[in-house]
């Protein structure tokens, strides 16, 4: 079965702190994609990153970085020097081509960054 | 970049009436569209996957006679909630994809309230 687990339901940090959001996935497929999305209070989903299963390189984009480790089936997301505007719900998701490409979402982590 | 327009953004309807939600891909042809439902403080749950010109594939537990999905063209999919009841009140989000290997573009969502 395919599954995405985000064990952290809520995280609260103070501005400028670094924070890591955990994501663990389950699949027996060798070809898959992993995603992170941000959902601000407005509800719209904001795409952050897509990773395919054959690319384990870590990625950095500004204050955001992602650590993909197939050995532990994890795809963690770190925000460095967090800001109040980072407050949102963050979703990790998995897609499999042999399942019609549907996205399977984790439960989401609500991040609150306080000034 | 790819844009998906979803309308209406908010709708209030009376119990027993039907509501139609539209999802349009504005600058690409969406061979596949997905419909999600999200209850407050919860994750996105896939309701159905639709391919242009074919019948939608519904996820287990989703009533196909209640949630009618039509994907008659490569740029338009509609979700009709028939005989809506208060428990159908939720946030509905569509997503479109040009094909396998492409990313997912999400609409801005529709907040449905049934009174």
Coordinates of N, CA and C in Angstrom, one line a residue:
Chain A
X1 N 0.8 -1.2 0.0 CA 0.0 0.0 0.0 C 0.9 1.2 0.0
X2 N 0.4 2.3 -0.6 CA 1.1 3.5 -0.6 C 0.6 4.5 0.5
X3 N 1.5 5.1 1.1 CA 1.1 6.0 2.2 C 2.2 7.0 2.5
X4 N 1.7 8.2 2.9 CA 2.6 9.3 3.3 C 2.3 9.7 4.8
X5 N 3.3 9.7 5.6 CA 3.1 10.0 7.0 C 3.9 11.3 7.4
X6 N 3.1 12.2 7.9 CA 3.7 13.5 8.5 C 3.4 13.4 9.9
X7 N 4.3 13.0 10.7 CA 4.0 12.7 12.1 C 3.8 14.0 13.0
X8 N 4.3 15.1 12.5 CA 4.2 16.3 13.2 C 2.9 17.0 12.8
X9 N 1.9 17.1 13.7 CA 0.6 17.7 13.3 C 0.8 19.2 13.4
X10 N 1.4 19.7 14.4 CA 1.6 21.2 14.6 C 3.0 21.4 15.1
X11 N 3.6 22.5 14.6 CA 4.9 22.9 15.1 C 4.8 24.5 15.3
X12 N 5.4 24.9 16.4 CA 5.4 26.3 16.7 C 6.8 26.7 16.9
X13 N 7.3 27.7 16.2 CA 8.7 28.2 16.4 C 8.6 29.8 16.5
X14 N 9.7 30.3 16.9 CA 9.9 31.8 17.0 C 10.6 32.2 15.7
X15 N 10.3 33.3 15.2 CA 11.0 33.8 14.0 C 12.5 33.7 14.1
X16 N 13.1 33.3 13.0 CA 14.5 33.2 12.8 C 15.0 31.8 13.2
X17 N 14.2 31.0 13.8 CA 14.6 29.7 14.1 C 14.5 28.8 12.9
X18 N 15.3 27.8 12.8 CA 15.3 26.8 11.8 C 14.2 25.7 12.2
X19 N 13.5 25.2 11.2 CA 12.5 24.2 11.5 C 12.6 23.1 10.4
X20 N 12.4 21.8 10.8 CA 12.4 20.7 9.9 C 11.1 20.0 9.9
X21 N 10.4 19.8 8.8 CA 9.2 19.1 8.7 C 9.5 17.7 8.1
X22 N 9.0 16.7 8.9 CA 9.3 15.4 8.5 C 8.3 14.8 7.6
X23 N 8.7 13.9 6.7 CA 7.8 13.2 5.8 C 8.4 11.8 5.5
X24 N 7.6 10.8 5.8 CA 8.0 9.4 5.5 C 7.0 8.8 4.6
X25 N 7.4 8.1 3.6 CA 6.5 7.5 2.6 C 6.7 6.0 2.5
X26 N 5.6 5.4 2.0 CA 5.7 3.9 1.8 C 5.2 3.6 0.4
X27 N 6.0 2.9 -0.3 CA 5.6 2.4 -1.6 C 6.6 1.2 -2.0
X28 N 6.0 0.3 -2.8 CA 6.9 -0.8 -3.3 C 7.4 -0.5 -4.7
X29 N 6.8 0.6 -5.3 CA 7.2 1.0 -6.7 C 8.7 1.5 -6.6
X30 N 9.4 1.4 -7.7 CA 10.7 1.9 -7.8 C 10.7 3.3 -8.5
X31 N 9.6 3.6 -9.2 CA 9.5 4.9 -9.9 C 8.3 5.6 -9.3
X32 N 8.6 6.8 -8.7 CA 7.6 7.6 -8.1 C 8.1 9.0 -7.9
X33 N 7.2 9.9 -7.6 CA 7.6 11.3 -7.4 C 7.1 11.7 -6.0
X34 N 7.9 12.6 -5.4 CA 7.6 13.2 -4.1 C 7.4 14.7 -4.3
X35 N 6.5 15.2 -3.5 CA 6.2 16.7 -3.6 C 6.1 17.3 -2.2
X36 N 6.3 18.6 -2.2 CA 5.9 19.4 -1.0 C 5.1 20.5 -1.5
X37 N 4.0 20.8 -0.8 CA 3.1 21.9 -1.1 C 2.9 22.7 0.2
X38 N 2.7 24.0 0.0 CA 2.3 24.9 1.1 C 0.9 25.3 0.9
X39 N 0.1 25.3 2.0 CA -1.3 25.8 2.0 C -1.5 26.9 3.0
X40 N -1.5 28.1 2.5 CA -1.7 29.3 3.4 C -3.2 29.3 3.8
X41 N -3.6 30.2 4.7 CA -5.0 30.2 5.1 C -6.0 30.4 4.0
X42 N -5.6 31.0 2.9 CA -6.5 31.2 1.8 C -6.9 29.9 1.2
X43 N -6.2 28.8 1.4 CA -6.6 27.5 0.9 C -5.9 27.1 -0.4
X44 N -5.3 28.0 -1.1 CA -4.7 27.6 -2.4 C -3.4 26.8 -2.1
X45 N -3.2 25.8 -2.9 CA -1.9 25.0 -2.7 C -0.8 25.6 -3.5
X46 N 0.3 25.8 -2.9 CA 1.5 26.4 -3.5 C 2.5 25.3 -3.7
X47 N 2.9 25.1 -4.9 CA 3.9 24.0 -5.2 C 5.3 24.5 -4.7
X48 N 6.0 23.6 -4.0 CA 7.3 23.9 -3.6 C 8.4 23.1 -4.3
X49 N 8.2 21.8 -4.4 CA 9.3 21.0 -5.0 C 8.7 19.7 -5.5
X50 N 9.3 19.1 -6.6 CA 9.0 17.8 -7.0 C 10.3 17.1 -7.2
X51 N 10.3 15.8 -6.7 CA 11.5 15.0 -6.8 C 11.2 13.7 -7.4
X52 N 12.0 13.1 -8.3 CA 11.7 11.8 -8.7 C 12.6 10.8 -8.0
X53 N 12.1 9.6 -8.0 CA 12.8 8.5 -7.1 C 14.2 8.2 -7.5
X54 N 14.6 8.7 -8.6 CA 16.0 8.3 -9.1 C 17.0 9.5 -8.8
X55 N 16.5 10.5 -8.2 CA 17.3 11.7 -7.9 C 17.4 12.0 -6.4
X56 N 18.4 11.5 -5.8 CA 18.5 11.6 -4.4 C 19.3 12.9 -3.9
X57 N 19.6 13.7 -4.9 CA 20.4 14.9 -4.5 C 19.5 15.8 -3.7
X58 N 20.2 16.3 -2.6 CA 19.5 17.3 -1.8 C 19.3 18.6 -2.6
X59 N 18.3 19.4 -2.2 CA 18.1 20.6 -3.0 C 17.9 21.8 -2.0
X60 N 18.5 22.9 -2.5 CA 18.3 24.1 -1.7 C 17.7 25.2 -2.6
X61 N 16.8 25.9 -2.0 CA 16.2 27.0 -2.8 C 15.9 28.1 -1.8
X62 N 16.9 29.1 -1.8 CA 16.8 30.2 -0.8 C 16.8 29.6 0.6
X63 N 15.8 29.9 1.4 CA 15.8 29.4 2.8 C 15.2 28.0 2.9
X64 N 14.8 27.5 1.8 CA 14.2 26.1 1.8 C 15.3 25.1 1.4
X65 N 15.2 23.9 2.0 CA 16.1 22.8 1.6 C 15.3 21.5 1.9
X66 N 15.7 20.5 1.0 CA 15.0 19.2 1.1 C 16.1 18.1 1.2
X67 N 15.8 17.2 2.0 CA 16.7 16.0 2.2 C 16.0 14.7 1.8
X68 N 16.4 14.1 0.7 CA 15.7 12.9 0.3 C 16.6 11.7 0.6
X69 N 16.1 10.8 1.3 CA 16.9 9.6 1.7 C 16.0 8.4 1.4
X70 N 16.3 7.7 0.3 CA 15.6 6.5 0.0 C 15.8 5.4 1.0
X71 N 17.0 5.3 1.6 CA 17.2 4.3 2.6 C 16.3 4.3 3.8
X72 N 15.8 5.5 4.1 CA 14.8 5.6 5.2 C 13.5 6.1 4.7
X73 N 13.3 6.1 3.4 CA 12.0 6.5 2.8 C 11.5 7.8 3.4
X74 N 12.4 8.8 3.4 CA 12.1 10.1 4.0 C 12.4 11.2 3.0
X75 N 11.6 12.2 3.1 CA 11.8 13.4 2.3 C 11.5 14.6 3.1
X76 N 12.5 15.0 3.9 CA 12.3 16.1 4.9 C 12.5 17.5 4.4
X77 N 11.9 18.4 4.9 CA 11.9 19.8 4.4 C 12.3 20.7 5.6
X78 N 13.3 21.5 5.3 CA 13.9 22.4 6.3 C 13.7 23.9 5.9
X79 N 13.2 24.7 6.8 CA 13.1 26.1 6.5 C 14.2 26.8 7.5
X80 N 15.1 27.5 6.9 CA 16.1 28.1 7.6 C 15.7 29.6 7.9
X81 N 16.0 30.0 9.1 CA 15.6 31.4 9.5 C 14.2 31.7 9.2
X82 N 13.3 31.0 9.8 CA 11.9 31.1 9.5 C 11.3 32.5 9.7
X83 N 10.3 32.8 9.0 CA 9.6 34.1 9.0 C 8.1 33.9 9.2
X84 N 7.5 34.9 9.7 CA 6.1 34.8 10.0 C 5.3 34.4 8.8
X85 N 5.7 34.8 7.6 CA 5.0 34.5 6.3 C 5.1 33.0 6.0
X86 N 6.0 32.3 6.7 CA 6.1 30.8 6.5 C 5.0 30.1 7.2
X87 N 4.2 30.8 8.0 CA 3.1 30.1 8.7 C 2.1 29.6 7.7
X88 N 1.8 28.3 7.8 CA 0.9 27.7 6.8 C 0.9 26.2 7.2
X89 N 0.0 25.5 6.4 CA 0.0 24.0 6.5 C 0.9 23.5 5.4
X90 N 1.8 22.6 5.7 CA 2.7 22.0 4.6 C 2.3 20.6 4.4
X91 N 2.2 20.2 3.2 CA 1.8 18.8 2.8 C 2.9 18.2 2.0
X92 N 3.2 17.0 2.4 CA 4.1 16.1 1.6 C 3.2 15.2 0.8
X93 N 3.6 14.8 -0.4 CA 2.7 14.0 -1.3 C 3.5 13.1 -2.1
X94 N 2.9 12.0 -2.5 CA 3.6 10.9 -3.3 C 2.7 10.6 -4.5
X95 N 3.3 10.5 -5.7 CA 2.5 10.0 -6.9 C 3.2 8.9 -7.5
X96 N 2.4 8.0 -8.1 CA 2.9 6.8 -8.7 C 2.3 6.7 -10.1
X97 N 3.1 6.5 -11.1 CA 2.6 6.5 -12.5 C 1.6 5.4 -12.7
X98 N 1.8 4.2 -12.0 CA 1.0 3.1 -12.3 C -0.4 3.2 -11.5
X99 N -0.6 4.3 -10.9 CA -1.9 4.5 -10.2 C -2.6 5.6 -10.8
X100 N -2.4 5.8 -12.1 CA -3.1 6.9 -12.8 C -2.5 8.3 -12.4
X101 N -1.4 8.2 -11.7 CA -0.7 9.5 -11.4 C -1.4 10.2 -10.2
X102 N -2.2 9.6 -9.5 CA -2.9 10.3 -8.4 C -1.9 10.7 -7.3
X103 N -2.2 11.8 -6.7 CA -1.3 12.3 -5.6 C -1.9 11.8 -4.3
X104 N -1.0 11.2 -3.5 CA -1.4 10.8 -2.1 C -0.8 11.7 -1.1
X105 N -1.6 12.4 -0.4 CA -1.1 13.4 0.5 C -0.9 12.9 2.0
X106 N 0.1 13.4 2.6 CA 0.2 13.2 4.0 C -0.8 14.0 4.8
X107 N -0.8 13.9 6.1 CA -1.8 14.5 6.9 C -1.6 16.0 7.1
X108 N -0.4 16.5 6.7 CA -0.1 17.9 6.8 C 0.5 18.3 8.2
X109 N 1.4 19.3 8.1 CA 2.0 19.8 9.3 C 1.6 21.3 9.4
X110 N 1.0 21.7 10.4 CA 0.7 23.2 10.6 C 1.8 23.9 11.3
X111 N 2.5 24.8 10.5 CA 3.6 25.5 11.1 C 3.2 26.9 11.5
X112 N 3.5 27.2 12.7 CA 3.2 28.6 13.2 C 4.5 29.3 13.6
X113 N 4.8 30.4 12.9 CA 6.0 31.1 13.2 C 5.6 32.4 13.9
X114 N 6.0 32.5 15.1 CA 5.7 33.7 15.9 C 6.7 34.8 15.9
X115 N 6.3 36.0 15.9 CA 7.3 37.1 15.8 C 8.1 37.2 17.1
Chain B
X1 N 3.6 30.1 -16.5 CA 3.4 28.8 -16.0 C 1.9 28.3 -16.2
X2 N 1.7 27.0 -15.9 CA 0.4 26.5 -16.1 C -0.6 27.1 -15.0
X3 N -1.8 27.3 -15.5 CA -2.8 27.9 -14.6 C -4.1 27.1 -14.7
X4 N -4.7 26.9 -13.6 CA -6.0 26.2 -13.5 C -6.9 27.2 -12.8
X5 N -8.0 27.4 -13.4 CA -9.0 28.4 -12.9 C -10.2 27.5 -12.4
X6 N -10.6 27.8 -11.1 CA -11.7 27.1 -10.5 C -12.7 28.0 -10.0
X7 N -14.0 27.7 -10.4 CA -15.1 28.6 -10.0 C -16.3 27.8 -9.6
X8 N -17.1 28.3 -8.7 CA -16.9 29.5 -7.9 C -15.9 29.3 -6.8
X9 N -15.4 30.4 -6.2 CA -14.5 30.2 -5.1 C -15.3 30.0 -3.8
X10 N -16.5 30.5 -3.7 CA -17.3 30.2 -2.6 C -18.8 30.1 -3.0
X11 N -19.5 29.2 -2.4 CA -20.9 29.0 -2.8 C -21.7 28.5 -1.5
X12 N -22.8 29.1 -1.4 CA -23.7 28.7 -0.3 C -25.0 28.2 -1.0
X13 N -25.4 27.1 -0.6 CA -26.7 26.6 -1.3 C -27.6 25.9 -0.2
X14 N -28.8 25.8 -0.6 CA -29.8 25.2 0.3 C -29.7 23.7 0.2
X15 N -30.0 23.0 1.3 CA -30.0 21.6 1.4 C -31.0 21.0 0.3
X16 N -30.5 20.0 -0.4 CA -31.4 19.4 -1.4 C -31.1 19.9 -2.8
X17 N -30.4 21.0 -2.9 CA -30.1 21.6 -4.3 C -28.8 21.0 -4.8
X18 N -28.5 21.3 -6.1 CA -27.3 20.8 -6.7 C -26.4 22.0 -6.9
X19 N -25.1 21.7 -6.9 CA -24.1 22.8 -7.1 C -23.0 22.2 -8.1
X20 N -22.7 23.1 -9.1 CA -21.7 22.7 -10.0 C -20.4 23.5 -9.8
X21 N -19.3 22.9 -9.8 CA -18.0 23.5 -9.7 C -17.2 23.3 -11.0
X22 N -16.6 24.3 -11.5 CA -15.9 24.2 -12.8 C -14.4 24.3 -12.5
X23 N -13.7 23.6 -13.3 CA -12.2 23.6 -13.3 C -11.7 23.7 -14.7
X24 N -11.0 24.7 -15.0 CA -10.5 24.9 -16.4 C -9.0 25.1 -16.4
X25 N -8.3 24.4 -17.3 CA -6.9 24.6 -17.5 C -6.8 25.7 -18.6
X26 N -6.1 26.8 -18.3 CA -6.1 28.0 -19.1 C -5.1 27.9 -20.3
X27 N -4.0 27.3 -20.0 CA -2.9 27.4 -21.0 C -2.2 26.1 -21.3
X28 N -3.0 25.0 -21.0 CA -2.4 23.7 -21.4 C -3.6 22.8 -21.5
X29 N -3.4 21.6 -22.1 CA -4.4 20.6 -22.2 C -4.3 19.6 -21.1
X30 N -5.3 19.5 -20.3 CA -5.2 18.6 -19.2 C -5.8 17.2 -19.6
X31 N -5.0 16.2 -19.8 CA -5.5 14.9 -20.1 C -6.1 14.3 -18.9
X32 N -5.6 14.7 -17.7 CA -6.1 14.1 -16.5 C -6.5 15.2 -15.5
X33 N -7.6 15.1 -14.8 CA -8.0 16.0 -13.8 C -8.3 15.2 -12.5
X34 N -8.1 15.8 -11.4 CA -8.3 15.2 -10.1 C -9.2 16.1 -9.3
X35 N -10.1 15.5 -8.5 CA -10.9 16.3 -7.6 C -10.7 15.8 -6.2
X36 N -10.4 16.8 -5.3 CA -10.1 16.5 -3.9 C -11.2 17.2 -3.0
X37 N -11.3 16.7 -1.8 CA -12.2 17.3 -0.8 C -11.3 17.4 0.5
X38 N -11.5 18.6 1.1 CA -10.7 18.8 2.3 C -11.6 19.4 3.4
X39 N -11.7 18.6 4.5 CA -12.4 19.1 5.6 C -11.5 19.9 6.5
X40 N -12.0 20.8 7.4 CA -11.2 21.7 8.2 C -10.2 20.9 9.0
X41 N -9.0 21.4 9.0 CA -7.9 20.8 9.7 C -7.5 19.4 9.3
X42 N -7.9 19.0 8.1 CA -7.6 17.7 7.6 C -6.8 17.8 6.2
X43 N -6.4 16.6 5.8 CA -5.6 16.6 4.5 C -6.6 16.6 3.3
X44 N -6.0 16.6 2.2 CA -6.8 16.5 0.9 C -7.0 15.0 0.6
X45 N -8.3 14.7 0.4 CA -8.7 13.4 0.1 C -9.1 13.3 -1.3
X46 N -8.5 12.4 -2.1 CA -8.9 12.3 -3.5 C -10.2 11.7 -3.6
X47 N -11.1 12.4 -4.4 CA -12.4 11.9 -4.6 C -12.5 11.0 -5.9
X48 N -11.9 11.6 -7.0 CA -12.0 10.9 -8.3 C -10.9 11.4 -9.2
X49 N -10.6 10.6 -10.2 CA -9.7 10.9 -11.3 C -10.5 10.9 -12.6
X50 N -10.3 11.9 -13.4 CA -11.0 11.9 -14.7 C -10.1 12.1 -15.8
X51 N -10.2 11.3 -16.9 CA -9.5 11.5 -18.1 C -10.5 11.9 -19.2
X52 N -10.0 12.9 -20.0 CA -10.8 13.5 -21.0 C -11.5 12.4 -21.8
X53 N -12.8 12.5 -21.9 CA -13.6 11.6 -22.8 C -14.0 10.3 -22.1
X54 N -13.5 10.1 -20.9 CA -13.8 8.8 -20.2 C -14.6 9.0 -19.0
X55 N -15.1 7.9 -18.5 CA -15.8 8.1 -17.2 C -14.8 8.2 -16.1
X56 N -15.2 9.0 -15.1 CA -14.3 9.2 -13.9 C -14.1 7.9 -13.1
X57 N -12.9 7.8 -12.5 CA -12.6 6.7 -11.6 C -12.7 7.2 -10.2
X58 N -13.7 6.7 -9.4 CA -13.9 7.2 -8.1 C -13.2 6.4 -7.0
X59 N -12.7 7.1 -6.0 CA -12.1 6.4 -4.9 C -13.1 5.7 -4.1
X60 N -12.6 4.7 -3.4 CA -13.5 3.9 -2.5 C -14.2 4.8 -1.5
X61 N -15.5 4.6 -1.4 CA -16.3 5.4 -0.4 C -16.9 6.6 -1.0
X62 N -16.5 7.0 -2.2 CA -17.1 8.2 -2.8 C -18.3 7.8 -3.6
X63 N -19.4 8.5 -3.4 CA -20.7 8.1 -4.1 C -20.7 8.7 -5.5
X64 N -20.6 7.9 -6.5 CA -20.5 8.5 -7.8 C -21.8 9.1 -8.3
X65 N -22.9 8.7 -7.7 CA -24.2 9.3 -8.1 C -24.4 10.6 -7.4
X66 N -23.7 10.9 -6.4 CA -23.8 12.1 -5.6 C -22.8 13.2 -6.2
X67 N -21.7 12.7 -6.5 CA -20.6 13.6 -7.0 C -20.4 13.3 -8.5
X68 N -21.1 14.0 -9.3 CA -21.0 13.7 -10.8 C -19.8 14.5 -11.4
X69 N -18.9 13.8 -12.0 CA -17.8 14.4 -12.6 C -17.8 14.2 -14.1
X70 N -17.6 15.4 -14.8 CA -17.6 15.4 -16.3 C -16.3 16.0 -16.8
X71 N -15.7 15.3 -17.7 CA -14.4 15.9 -18.3 C -14.6 15.8 -19.8
X72 N -15.4 16.7 -20.3 CA -15.8 16.6 -21.7 C -14.8 17.1 -22.7
X73 N -13.9 18.0 -22.2 CA -12.9 18.5 -23.1 C -11.6 18.5 -22.4
X74 N -10.5 18.8 -23.1 CA -9.2 18.8 -22.5 C -8.9 20.0 -21.6
X75 N -9.8 20.9 -21.6 CA -9.6 22.1 -20.7 C -10.6 22.3 -19.6
X76 N -11.6 21.4 -19.6 CA -12.7 21.7 -18.6 C -13.2 20.4 -18.0
X77 N -13.2 20.4 -16.6 CA -13.8 19.4 -15.9 C -14.8 20.0 -14.9
X78 N -15.9 19.3 -14.7 CA -16.9 19.8 -13.7 C -17.2 18.8 -12.7
X79 N -17.5 19.3 -11.5 CA -17.9 18.4 -10.4 C -19.3 19.0 -9.9
X80 N -20.3 18.1 -10.0 CA -21.6 18.5 -9.5 C -22.0 17.7 -8.3
X81 N -22.3 18.5 -7.2 CA -22.7 17.9 -6.0 C -24.2 17.9 -6.0
X82 N -24.8 16.7 -6.2 CA -26.2 16.6 -6.3 C -26.9 16.4 -4.9
X83 N -28.1 17.0 -4.8 CA -28.9 16.9 -3.6 C -28.0 17.1 -2.4
X84 N -27.4 18.3 -2.3 CA -26.4 18.6 -1.3 C -27.0 18.6 0.1
X85 N -26.2 18.2 1.0 CA -26.6 18.2 2.4 C -25.5 18.9 3.3
X86 N -25.8 19.3 4.5 CA -24.8 20.0 5.3 C -23.5 19.3 5.4
X87 N -23.6 17.9 5.5 CA -22.3 17.2 5.6 C -21.4 17.2 4.4
X88 N -22.0 17.7 3.3 CA -21.2 17.9 2.1 C -20.4 19.2 2.1
X89 N -20.7 20.0 3.1 CA -20.0 21.3 3.2 C -18.5 21.0 3.4
X90 N -17.7 21.6 2.5 CA -16.2 21.3 2.5 C -15.5 22.2 1.6
X91 N -14.2 22.0 1.5 CA -13.4 22.7 0.5 C -13.1 21.7 -0.6
X92 N -13.4 22.1 -1.8 CA -13.2 21.2 -2.9 C -12.1 21.8 -3.8
X93 N -11.1 21.0 -4.2 CA -10.0 21.5 -5.0 C -9.8 20.6 -6.2
X94 N -9.6 21.2 -7.3 CA -9.3 20.4 -8.5 C -7.8 20.5 -8.9
X95 N -7.3 19.6 -9.6 CA -5.9 19.6 -10.0 C -5.9 19.0 -11.5
X96 N -5.1 19.6 -12.3 CA -4.9 19.2 -13.7 C -3.5 18.8 -14.0
X97 N -3.4 17.9 -14.9 CA -2.1 17.4 -15.3 C -2.1 17.2 -16.8
X98 N -1.0 17.6 -17.5 CA -0.9 17.5 -18.9 C -0.6 16.1 -19.3
X99 N 0.0 15.3 -18.5 CA 0.3 13.9 -18.9 C 1.3 13.4 -17.9
X100 N 1.6 12.1 -18.0 CA 2.5 11.4 -17.1 C 3.9 12.1 -17.2
X101 N 4.5 12.3 -16.1 CA 5.8 13.0 -16.0 C 5.7 14.5 -15.9
X102 N 4.5 15.0 -16.0 CA 4.2 16.4 -15.8 C 3.8 16.7 -14.4
X103 N 3.9 17.9 -14.0 CA 3.5 18.3 -12.6 C 2.0 18.5 -12.5
X104 N 1.6 18.8 -11.4 CA 0.2 19.0 -11.1 C -0.1 20.5 -10.8
X105 N -1.1 21.0 -11.4 CA -1.5 22.4 -11.2 C -2.8 22.4 -10.5
X106 N -2.9 23.1 -9.4 CA -4.1 23.1 -8.6 C -4.9 24.3 -8.8
X107 N -6.3 24.2 -8.8 CA -7.1 25.3 -8.7 C -7.1 26.0 -7.4
X108 N -7.8 27.1 -7.2 CA -7.7 27.8 -6.0 C -8.7 27.3 -5.0
X109 N -9.6 26.4 -5.4 CA -10.5 25.8 -4.4 C -11.9 26.4 -4.4
X110 N -12.8 25.6 -4.0 CA -14.2 26.1 -3.8 C -14.7 25.7 -2.4
X111 N -15.1 26.8 -1.7 CA -15.6 26.5 -0.3 C -17.1 26.4 -0.4
X112 N -17.6 25.2 -0.2 CA -19.1 24.9 -0.3 C -19.7 24.9 1.1
X113 N -20.7 25.7 1.2 CA -21.5 25.6 2.5 C -22.9 25.3 2.2
X114 N -23.4 24.2 2.8 CA -24.8 23.8 2.5 C -25.6 24.1 3.8
X115 N -26.7 24.9 3.6 CA -27.4 25.3 4.8 C -28.8 24.7 4.8

